[in-house]
Structure formats: C-alpha cells, structure tokens
Amino acid sequence: MKKVIYIFAVIILFTSCKKFLEVQPQLQVDQDQAIINAGTAATAVNGLFNLLAANSYYGSNFPALSYLSAGDIQWSGSQSDPNEITKHLTSATNGYVQSAWTAIYKTISQANYIIDKVPTVSDPLLTTTLKNQYLGEAYFVRALAYFDLARGWGGVQLILKPTNNSSDNSDIPRSSLADTYAQVLKDLNAAETLVPTAVSRNRVSLRTVQALKARFYLYQKNWALAEQFATSVINDNANYSLVAPYSAFFANNAVTTNESVLELAYTTSNTNGHSNWWLPPALGGRREWSPNDALVALLNNPAIGGNRNTLIAQTAPPGNLWYGKLYYRNPLGTDPAYVIRIAELYLIRSEARAQQGNLIGANSAETDLNSVRSRAGLGATTAATLSEILLALEKERQVEFPFEADRWFNLVRTDRAQTVLALPDKHLYLFPIPYNETLVDPQLAGPNRNPGY
C-alpha cells in the first residue's frame, strides 16, 4: 500500500442544483507526489495556485460571500444557499460558507507543506533563487488565506505545520483576531524578502506582496504604512496603471493588463465558476444571482457609474433581464479572477491620506480618488471634508468592485455595514463557523463558535 500524506479533513460534493456536504476521514495525496526534487517542487507550487483559484475559493465561493452580502446582488435562481446570504440569514450549514472555509484551509495546508519541505530538497536544478521564489509564494498565499479567514470569520485556528497524519494539528484553539492578523504580517514579511522583484501578475512578486501589505495596513488603521505600501506599487507606473476605459482590463478577452496586481488564470481544463452563476441561460449560464435594480441604476447613471456600465448587460425582450458581465468568456470559465487591482491601491491610498489630514490639493486623498473617477469617465469629486471623502470612497468602491471580494468586507471594516444594509445585529459582520467543523472539533464548538449562530 502506498504511503499517503494527509492534507485536510473535509470534502465538499457539488450537485447541479444544491451543494451537499459529506465529511470523510481525510483527503489524501499520493506519496508519489511528495516534494523530492525541482520538478515536484514546481508541481507543488503550481498546485498551490490551483487551490487558490479553485471554485470554492477565488474561483467563485469566497468572492460570492462578499458580493452576495453587500446588498447590491439579488438571488435570481434555484439555490437556497446564495438566497440565505443575500438576505443576511446565513446559517452554519450554508454550503458556500462550508466550502469556502474548507478551501481556504486546504490552501493553507498546501502552503505549509511547501514551506516545510522545499528547504530540505537537494537538487542542483532547484537553485537558491527558485527555492526562495517557491517559499516566498507559499508564505504570501498563506498570508492571503489567513487574511481572508480573519476578515470573514475573525480569529481562527493558526495551523502552521503540515498535516502528515490524522493526529497532526489536532486540538488547536482559536487565536484572537489580533494574533491572526499578526501571523498574516509575519508571513508577508517573510514573503517580501524571498519573492522575485520581476513583475508577475499570475504569480507573486515584490509588488504583489506590497499591495497586500497596503490592504493589510488599511484594515489595521495604520494609515502611514497603508499609504507607503500603496505608493510603492502605484509609483511603479511602468508596470501598473489604471487602464482606460474601465472595461479595458477585462473586455475583448484581455488578460494580465497593467490594471492587475494579482489575477488568477484559468483554462478549459481548470475553469472559473463565476460565469455559470452570472450569465443568463441564453449565454450558457444559470443566472443564479444578478445585479439588483439599485445597482443597475447606479452603474447606468453617467454621473456615478460613468463607463463602468460595461459591467452589466441586458437580455433581449421580452425577458429584459440584467446580468453581470465581468465573467463572460467563451469557452465558459476561462475568465481571470481578480484578487488585487491597481484601482484598489489608489482608493487605499486616498483613504489613508484622508485619515492623515491630507484631504485636497496636490498628492492628496482627492487626487487619488479623482484618478479612479477619471478612468471611469467621471469629473472631479466635490468631497472636501474627511467625512465627505470617506463617504465618496465608499460609494466609489460600490461601483468599481461590485462583482469582486471588496464591498462587504470594507463596509464591515469601517463599521458601516449595519447602517448601510440595515442589519439587525453586528454579529452578522462575521460568517458562521461551519456546522460540520463544530461537530468534529471541540475547539470550534460551543462557546468557541461565532456569536449569534
């Protein structure tokens, strides 16, 4: 019998209309796929990015948790899980919550394995440069994964060693939110010293790490460092810029434009599930969710959406159904997933500058906000005070990133979600710990669950 490496404990099974959950003892990878030389190391890192791009993670479910929660998307299909999320009635048995949680920890597990094994490999083809790249990418992906867990579920279990058998990584208590974010920063600092400086939009380079650091420091309200790291990426204008018009980063099958800091690539054999949920049946999708009337009005308002109305389209009469058009490619599912765009860095720096009192004038919050607005074909903002600029940034994010993993998490970060979305209670700021996890892990059960679920 072949030896196996135990990677994770839950498998999500999908059917055509409903996700059902089945707990199995372990998810196994053949020992033949262990990291033993340069080739298997490269395969493991490619596998890491495939996990990051999987449908349960950035390929669909994790961004969906954000945009379905953000009040701009309506349920228009047959699945009950997204309907729960749009109504803020998400339960601990919700399949989207379970699959995203599982996918994130599965990604962490692969990163742990790479971090543990790559330094021990002796192969002249696995040069120090390659080792550093692979390790840096693993640290970055683990940082992103824990960042996503922190903003979605709060403080979580920090699993930092590989799971080689069923007794490894058991009985680990939940860490505090502060300690979870501290681990994110530790991993980002490690990645920053290891990854290549040459730009990569589908993998990790120095600018990718700096961009996530800018986002991280924004969430920490460390305005000076958020501005500093956003500036590091923005000032590399030979490689990163706001492409115009807005649709230029995705229309006409565009990929890896100067807009993208990190986008995940897909092929016909490794597809992105978004188009299935957004496109109408006439275009090969199921239109399980769609932009609501309020968002359609905002995007079609030339004074608000500008040329971002290219994000939506309408079916022919008599249906006249509006649908999201960011994920549209044929063959279906070959659209990139956008993890970090340069537009976000401008809005991060704008907010950081505003919070430091640099509101209007040259190189100010106003300047950065207007850069994003100008690309969208809009005139200069009239916001001038701190409260006005913060509100303007909130509204700009709404029409800049409506189908990406942005608006919900930013409304929660700024404590605006309850007011904007009329939530009955702030416990809804966090997603529930999946029910299946509470059944098998006492550290996630009882009082260790997120309150209110």
Coordinates of C-alpha atoms in Angstrom, one line a residue:
M1 CA 0.0 0.0 0.0
K2 CA 1.4 3.4 -0.9
K3 CA 2.1 5.8 1.9
V4 CA -0.1 8.9 1.9
I5 CA 0.1 12.5 3.1
Y6 CA -3.0 13.7 4.9
I7 CA -3.9 17.1 3.8
F8 CA -7.3 18.0 5.2
A9 CA -10.5 16.5 6.6
V10 CA -13.5 17.6 4.6
I11 CA -14.6 17.2 1.0
I12 CA -17.4 19.2 -0.5
L13 CA -19.6 17.5 -3.0
F14 CA -21.5 19.5 -5.6
T15 CA -24.6 18.6 -7.5
S16 CA -26.3 20.6 -10.3
C17 CA -28.7 22.5 -8.1
K18 CA -27.5 22.2 -4.5
K19 CA -24.2 21.7 -2.6
F20 CA -24.4 18.8 -0.2
L21 CA -21.8 18.2 2.4
E22 CA -20.1 14.9 3.3
V23 CA -17.4 14.6 6.0
Q24 CA -14.7 12.0 5.2
P25 CA -11.8 10.9 7.3
Q26 CA -9.1 12.5 5.2
L27 CA -8.3 14.0 1.8
Q28 CA -5.2 12.2 0.7
V29 CA -2.4 12.9 -1.8
D30 CA -0.2 10.1 -3.0
Q31 CA 3.3 9.9 -1.5
D32 CA 4.5 9.7 -5.1
Q33 CA 3.6 13.4 -5.3
A34 CA 5.9 14.4 -2.4
I35 CA 8.4 17.2 -2.9
I36 CA 11.7 15.4 -3.6
N37 CA 13.3 17.4 -6.4
A38 CA 12.9 20.5 -8.5
G39 CA 10.2 19.1 -10.7
T40 CA 8.0 18.0 -7.8
A41 CA 8.6 21.3 -6.0
A42 CA 7.4 23.2 -9.1
T43 CA 4.3 20.9 -9.3
A44 CA 3.5 21.5 -5.6
V45 CA 3.6 25.3 -6.1
N46 CA 1.5 25.1 -9.2
G47 CA -0.9 23.1 -7.2
L48 CA -0.9 25.8 -4.5
F49 CA -2.1 28.4 -7.1
N50 CA -4.7 25.9 -8.4
L51 CA -6.1 25.7 -4.9
L52 CA -6.1 29.5 -4.5
A53 CA -8.0 29.6 -7.8
A54 CA -10.4 26.7 -7.0
N55 CA -14.1 27.3 -7.3
S56 CA -14.6 27.1 -3.6
Y57 CA -12.0 29.8 -3.1
Y58 CA -11.3 32.7 -5.5
G59 CA -12.9 30.9 -8.5
S60 CA -16.4 31.6 -7.1
N61 CA -17.4 30.9 -3.5
F62 CA -15.2 33.3 -1.4
P63 CA -15.9 36.4 -3.6
A64 CA -19.5 35.4 -3.7
L65 CA -19.7 35.5 0.1
S66 CA -18.7 39.2 -0.2
Y67 CA -20.7 40.5 -3.1
L68 CA -23.8 38.5 -2.1
S69 CA -23.6 40.0 1.4
A70 CA -23.1 43.6 0.2
G71 CA -26.7 44.5 -0.7
D72 CA -26.2 45.0 -4.4
I73 CA -26.9 41.5 -5.7
Q74 CA -30.2 39.7 -5.7
W75 CA -30.9 36.0 -5.8
S76 CA -32.5 35.0 -9.1
G77 CA -32.0 31.3 -9.3
S78 CA -32.8 28.0 -7.6
Q79 CA -30.1 27.5 -5.0
S80 CA -31.1 28.3 -1.4
D81 CA -27.5 29.0 -0.1
P82 CA -27.0 32.3 -2.0
N83 CA -30.5 33.3 -1.1
E84 CA -29.6 33.0 2.6
I85 CA -26.6 35.1 2.1
T86 CA -28.3 37.9 0.2
K87 CA -31.0 38.1 3.0
H88 CA -28.4 38.0 5.8
L89 CA -29.9 34.8 7.0
T90 CA -26.7 32.8 6.6
S91 CA -26.7 29.6 8.6
A92 CA -23.9 27.5 9.9
T93 CA -25.0 24.8 7.4
N94 CA -24.7 27.1 4.4
G95 CA -22.8 25.3 1.7
Y96 CA -21.0 28.4 0.4
V97 CA -19.6 29.1 3.9
Q98 CA -18.5 25.5 4.4
S99 CA -16.9 25.2 1.0
A100 CA -15.0 28.5 1.3
W101 CA -13.7 27.7 4.8
T102 CA -12.6 24.2 3.7
A103 CA -10.9 25.6 0.5
I104 CA -9.0 28.2 2.4
Y105 CA -7.7 25.7 5.0
K106 CA -6.8 23.3 2.2
T107 CA -4.8 26.1 0.6
I108 CA -3.0 26.8 3.9
S109 CA -2.2 23.1 4.2
Q110 CA -0.5 23.0 0.8
A111 CA 1.4 26.2 1.7
N112 CA 2.5 24.6 5.0
Y113 CA 3.8 21.5 3.1
I114 CA 5.8 23.7 0.7
I115 CA 7.3 25.8 3.5
D116 CA 8.3 22.6 5.4
K117 CA 9.7 20.5 2.5
V118 CA 11.3 22.8 -0.1
P119 CA 14.2 23.9 2.1
T120 CA 15.2 20.2 2.6
V121 CA 15.4 19.3 -1.1
S122 CA 18.8 18.7 -2.5
D123 CA 18.7 19.1 -6.3
P124 CA 21.0 21.2 -8.3
L125 CA 18.1 22.2 -10.5
L126 CA 16.3 23.6 -7.5
T127 CA 18.5 26.6 -7.2
T128 CA 18.5 29.0 -4.3
T129 CA 16.6 31.5 -6.4
L130 CA 13.9 29.0 -7.2
K131 CA 13.7 27.8 -3.6
N132 CA 13.3 31.4 -2.4
Q133 CA 10.6 32.1 -5.0
Y134 CA 8.6 29.0 -4.0
L135 CA 8.9 29.7 -0.3
G136 CA 8.0 33.3 -0.8
E137 CA 5.0 32.4 -2.8
A138 CA 3.9 29.9 -0.2
Y139 CA 4.3 32.5 2.6
F140 CA 2.3 35.0 0.5
V141 CA -0.6 32.6 -0.2
R142 CA -0.7 31.6 3.4
A143 CA -0.8 35.2 4.4
L144 CA -3.7 35.9 2.0
A145 CA -5.6 32.9 3.2
Y146 CA -5.3 33.9 6.9
F147 CA -6.2 37.4 5.9
D148 CA -9.4 36.2 4.2
L149 CA -10.2 34.0 7.2
A150 CA -9.7 36.9 9.6
R151 CA -11.9 39.3 7.7
G152 CA -14.6 36.7 7.2
W153 CA -14.6 34.7 10.4
G154 CA -12.5 36.7 12.9
G155 CA -9.7 35.0 14.9
V156 CA -9.1 31.4 13.7
Q157 CA -7.0 28.4 14.4
L158 CA -3.5 29.0 13.2
I159 CA -2.2 25.8 11.5
L160 CA 1.4 26.4 10.6
K161 CA 2.8 22.9 10.2
P162 CA 1.9 20.3 7.5
T163 CA -0.7 17.6 8.3
N164 CA 1.2 14.4 7.7
N165 CA -1.1 12.1 9.7
S166 CA -4.5 12.2 11.3
S167 CA -3.2 13.2 14.7
D168 CA -1.3 16.3 13.5
N169 CA -2.7 19.7 14.0
S170 CA -5.5 18.5 16.4
D171 CA -6.9 20.3 19.4
I172 CA -5.6 23.8 18.3
P173 CA -7.5 26.6 19.9
R174 CA -8.8 29.6 18.1
S175 CA -6.4 32.5 18.1
S176 CA -7.5 36.1 18.7
L177 CA -8.2 38.4 15.8
A178 CA -5.0 40.3 16.7
D179 CA -2.9 37.2 16.7
T180 CA -4.4 36.0 13.4
Y181 CA -3.5 39.3 11.8
A182 CA -0.1 39.2 13.4
Q183 CA 0.5 35.9 11.6
V184 CA -0.6 37.5 8.3
L185 CA 2.0 40.2 8.8
K186 CA 4.7 37.7 9.8
D187 CA 4.1 35.7 6.6
L188 CA 4.1 38.8 4.4
N189 CA 7.4 40.0 5.9
A190 CA 8.9 36.6 5.1
A191 CA 7.5 36.6 1.6
E192 CA 8.8 40.2 0.9
T193 CA 12.4 39.0 1.4
L194 CA 12.1 36.0 -0.9
V195 CA 9.9 36.6 -3.9
P196 CA 11.3 37.9 -7.2
T197 CA 11.3 41.6 -8.0
A198 CA 10.3 41.0 -11.6
V199 CA 6.6 41.7 -12.2
S200 CA 4.3 38.7 -12.3
R201 CA 0.5 39.2 -12.5
N202 CA -0.4 35.5 -12.2
R203 CA 2.1 34.6 -9.5
V204 CA 3.8 36.6 -6.7
S205 CA 6.4 39.3 -7.0
L206 CA 7.6 42.0 -4.7
R207 CA 4.8 44.4 -5.8
T208 CA 2.2 41.7 -5.1
V209 CA 3.4 41.5 -1.5
Q210 CA 3.5 45.3 -1.1
A211 CA -0.1 45.5 -2.5
L212 CA -1.4 43.1 0.1
K213 CA 0.6 44.9 2.8
A214 CA -1.2 48.1 1.8
R215 CA -4.6 46.4 2.2
F216 CA -3.5 44.8 5.4
Y217 CA -2.4 48.1 7.0
L218 CA -5.6 49.7 5.8
Y219 CA -7.5 47.1 7.8
Q220 CA -5.2 47.8 10.8
K221 CA -5.8 51.6 10.5
N222 CA -2.1 52.1 10.2
W223 CA -2.6 54.9 7.7
A224 CA 1.0 55.9 7.2
L225 CA 2.1 52.3 6.2
A226 CA -1.0 51.8 4.1
E227 CA -0.1 54.9 2.2
Q228 CA 3.6 53.9 2.0
F229 CA 3.0 50.4 0.5
A230 CA 0.2 51.6 -1.8
T231 CA 2.6 54.2 -3.1
S232 CA 5.3 51.6 -3.7
V233 CA 3.0 49.9 -6.2
I234 CA 1.4 53.0 -7.7
N235 CA 4.8 54.6 -8.4
D236 CA 5.9 51.6 -10.4
N237 CA 3.9 53.1 -13.3
A238 CA 5.8 51.4 -16.0
N239 CA 4.2 48.2 -14.8
Y240 CA 0.9 49.2 -13.1
S241 CA -1.6 51.8 -14.2
L242 CA -5.3 52.4 -14.5
V243 CA -6.1 51.2 -18.0
A244 CA -8.8 53.1 -19.8
P245 CA -11.6 52.9 -20.4
Y246 CA -12.7 50.9 -17.4
S247 CA -13.6 47.8 -19.4
A248 CA -10.0 47.6 -20.9
F249 CA -8.8 45.3 -18.1
F250 CA -11.5 42.6 -18.9
A251 CA -13.2 43.3 -22.3
N252 CA -12.2 41.6 -25.5
N253 CA -10.6 38.7 -23.6
A254 CA -8.0 40.9 -22.1
V255 CA -5.7 39.3 -19.5
T256 CA -2.8 40.5 -17.3
T257 CA -3.1 44.2 -18.2
N258 CA -1.3 46.9 -16.2
E259 CA -4.5 47.0 -14.1
S260 CA -3.8 43.7 -12.4
V261 CA -1.5 43.3 -9.5
L262 CA -2.7 39.7 -9.0
E263 CA -5.2 37.9 -11.2
L264 CA -5.6 34.1 -11.3
A265 CA -5.6 32.4 -14.7
Y266 CA -8.0 29.7 -15.9
T267 CA -8.2 27.3 -18.8
T268 CA -10.8 25.0 -20.3
S269 CA -9.5 22.2 -18.1
N270 CA -9.3 24.4 -15.0
T271 CA -12.3 26.8 -15.1
N272 CA -13.5 29.7 -13.1
G273 CA -17.1 29.0 -12.0
H274 CA -18.3 32.7 -11.9
S275 CA -19.7 32.8 -15.4
N276 CA -22.0 29.9 -14.6
W277 CA -23.7 31.9 -11.8
W278 CA -23.8 35.3 -13.5
L279 CA -24.6 34.7 -17.2
P280 CA -28.2 34.1 -18.3
P281 CA -29.2 30.7 -19.9
A282 CA -29.0 32.2 -23.4
L283 CA -25.3 32.6 -22.8
G284 CA -24.7 29.3 -21.2
G285 CA -25.1 30.3 -17.5
R286 CA -27.7 29.9 -14.9
R287 CA -28.0 33.5 -13.6
E288 CA -28.4 32.3 -10.0
W289 CA -27.8 35.9 -9.0
S290 CA -27.8 39.2 -10.7
P291 CA -27.4 43.0 -10.0
N292 CA -30.4 44.4 -8.3
D293 CA -32.3 47.4 -9.6
A294 CA -30.5 49.9 -7.3
L295 CA -27.0 48.7 -8.6
V296 CA -28.2 48.8 -12.2
A297 CA -29.4 52.3 -11.7
L298 CA -26.0 53.4 -10.2
L299 CA -24.0 51.8 -13.0
N300 CA -26.2 53.2 -15.7
N301 CA -26.1 56.7 -14.1
P302 CA -23.4 58.5 -16.1
A303 CA -22.7 60.8 -13.1
I304 CA -22.0 57.8 -10.8
G305 CA -21.1 54.7 -12.8
G306 CA -19.5 56.5 -15.7
N307 CA -18.2 54.0 -18.2
R308 CA -18.5 51.2 -15.6
N309 CA -21.9 50.4 -17.0
T310 CA -20.0 47.9 -19.2
L311 CA -20.1 45.6 -16.1
I312 CA -23.7 44.8 -16.9
A313 CA -25.9 43.9 -19.8
Q314 CA -29.5 43.1 -20.5
T315 CA -31.1 40.2 -22.3
A316 CA -33.3 40.7 -25.3
P317 CA -37.1 41.3 -25.0
P318 CA -39.3 40.1 -23.6
G319 CA -37.0 39.0 -20.8
N320 CA -35.0 42.2 -20.4
L321 CA -33.0 40.7 -17.6
W322 CA -30.0 42.4 -16.3
Y323 CA -26.9 40.3 -15.6
G324 CA -23.3 40.8 -14.6
K325 CA -20.8 40.8 -17.4
L326 CA -17.4 40.7 -15.7
Y327 CA -17.2 37.0 -16.2
Y328 CA -18.3 36.3 -19.8
R329 CA -15.7 34.4 -21.8
N330 CA -16.2 31.7 -24.3
P331 CA -15.3 28.9 -23.6
L332 CA -17.1 29.5 -20.3
G333 CA -15.0 29.6 -17.2
T334 CA -11.8 30.9 -18.7
D335 CA -12.2 34.4 -17.2
P336 CA -9.5 35.5 -14.7
A337 CA -10.3 36.0 -11.1
Y338 CA -9.2 39.5 -9.9
V339 CA -7.6 39.3 -6.5
I340 CA -5.9 42.8 -6.4
R341 CA -6.3 45.6 -8.9
I342 CA -4.4 48.8 -9.1
A343 CA -7.6 50.8 -8.6
E344 CA -7.8 49.4 -5.1
L345 CA -4.3 50.7 -4.3
Y346 CA -5.4 54.2 -5.4
L347 CA -8.5 54.0 -3.1
I348 CA -6.4 52.6 -0.2
R349 CA -4.0 55.5 -0.5
S350 CA -6.8 58.0 -0.8
E351 CA -8.4 56.8 2.4
A352 CA -5.0 56.6 4.2
R353 CA -4.2 60.2 3.1
A354 CA -7.6 61.4 4.2
Q355 CA -7.3 59.8 7.6
Q356 CA -3.9 61.7 8.0
G357 CA -5.5 65.0 7.1
N358 CA -4.2 65.2 3.6
L359 CA -7.6 65.9 2.1
I360 CA -7.4 68.1 -1.0
G361 CA -4.8 69.6 -3.3
A362 CA -1.8 68.0 -5.0
N363 CA -0.9 64.4 -4.0
S364 CA -3.9 64.2 -1.6
A365 CA -6.9 61.9 -1.0
E366 CA -8.8 64.0 -3.5
T367 CA -6.1 63.3 -6.2
D368 CA -6.2 59.5 -5.8
L369 CA -10.0 59.4 -5.7
N370 CA -10.1 61.5 -8.9
S371 CA -7.7 59.2 -10.6
V372 CA -10.2 56.3 -10.3
R373 CA -13.1 58.6 -11.2
S374 CA -11.3 60.0 -14.3
R375 CA -10.6 56.5 -15.6
A376 CA -14.3 55.8 -15.3
G377 CA -15.1 59.0 -17.3
L378 CA -16.3 61.0 -14.3
G379 CA -15.5 64.5 -13.3
A380 CA -13.6 65.5 -10.2
T381 CA -15.2 64.8 -6.8
T382 CA -16.8 67.6 -4.8
A383 CA -15.9 65.9 -1.5
A384 CA -13.6 68.1 0.6
T385 CA -14.0 67.2 4.3
L386 CA -12.9 63.9 5.9
S387 CA -16.5 62.6 6.3
E388 CA -17.3 63.6 2.7
I389 CA -14.2 61.9 1.3
L390 CA -14.8 58.7 3.3
L391 CA -18.4 58.5 2.0
A392 CA -17.2 59.2 -1.5
L393 CA -14.7 56.4 -1.3
E394 CA -17.4 54.1 0.0
K395 CA -19.6 54.9 -2.9
E396 CA -16.7 54.7 -5.4
R397 CA -15.9 51.1 -4.2
Q398 CA -19.5 50.2 -4.7
V399 CA -19.4 50.8 -8.5
E400 CA -15.7 50.0 -9.0
F401 CA -15.8 46.5 -7.5
P402 CA -19.4 45.3 -7.4
F403 CA -18.6 41.7 -8.5
E404 CA -15.3 41.3 -6.6
A405 CA -14.5 40.5 -3.0
D406 CA -14.5 44.1 -1.8
R407 CA -17.6 46.0 -0.7
W408 CA -18.9 43.8 2.1
F409 CA -15.5 43.5 3.8
N410 CA -14.9 47.2 3.6
L411 CA -18.4 48.0 5.0
V412 CA -17.6 45.7 7.9
R413 CA -14.0 47.2 8.3
T414 CA -15.4 50.7 8.5
D415 CA -18.3 49.6 10.8
R416 CA -20.8 50.9 8.2
A417 CA -22.4 47.6 7.2
Q418 CA -25.2 47.8 9.9
T419 CA -26.1 51.3 8.9
V420 CA -25.9 50.9 5.1
L421 CA -27.5 47.5 4.9
A422 CA -29.9 47.8 7.9
L423 CA -28.6 44.7 9.6
P424 CA -30.4 43.8 12.8
D425 CA -27.2 42.9 14.7
K426 CA -23.5 43.2 14.3
H427 CA -22.9 39.5 14.9
L428 CA -23.6 39.3 11.1
Y429 CA -20.3 41.0 10.5
L430 CA -18.7 37.6 10.7
F431 CA -19.7 34.4 8.9
P432 CA -20.7 31.4 11.0
I433 CA -18.1 28.7 11.7
P434 CA -19.4 25.8 9.5
Y435 CA -21.6 23.4 11.4
N436 CA -19.6 20.3 10.2
E437 CA -16.5 21.8 11.7
T438 CA -18.2 22.3 15.1
L439 CA -19.2 18.6 15.1
V440 CA -15.7 17.3 14.7
D441 CA -13.6 19.9 16.5
P442 CA -14.4 20.9 20.1
Q443 CA -12.2 24.0 19.7
L444 CA -14.8 25.3 17.2
A445 CA -17.9 24.2 19.1
G446 CA -20.0 25.6 21.9
P447 CA -18.7 28.9 23.2
N448 CA -15.9 28.9 20.5
R449 CA -18.4 29.4 17.7
N450 CA -19.0 32.9 16.3
P451 CA -21.8 34.5 18.4
G452 CA -25.3 34.6 17.2
Y453 CA -25.2 31.4 15.1

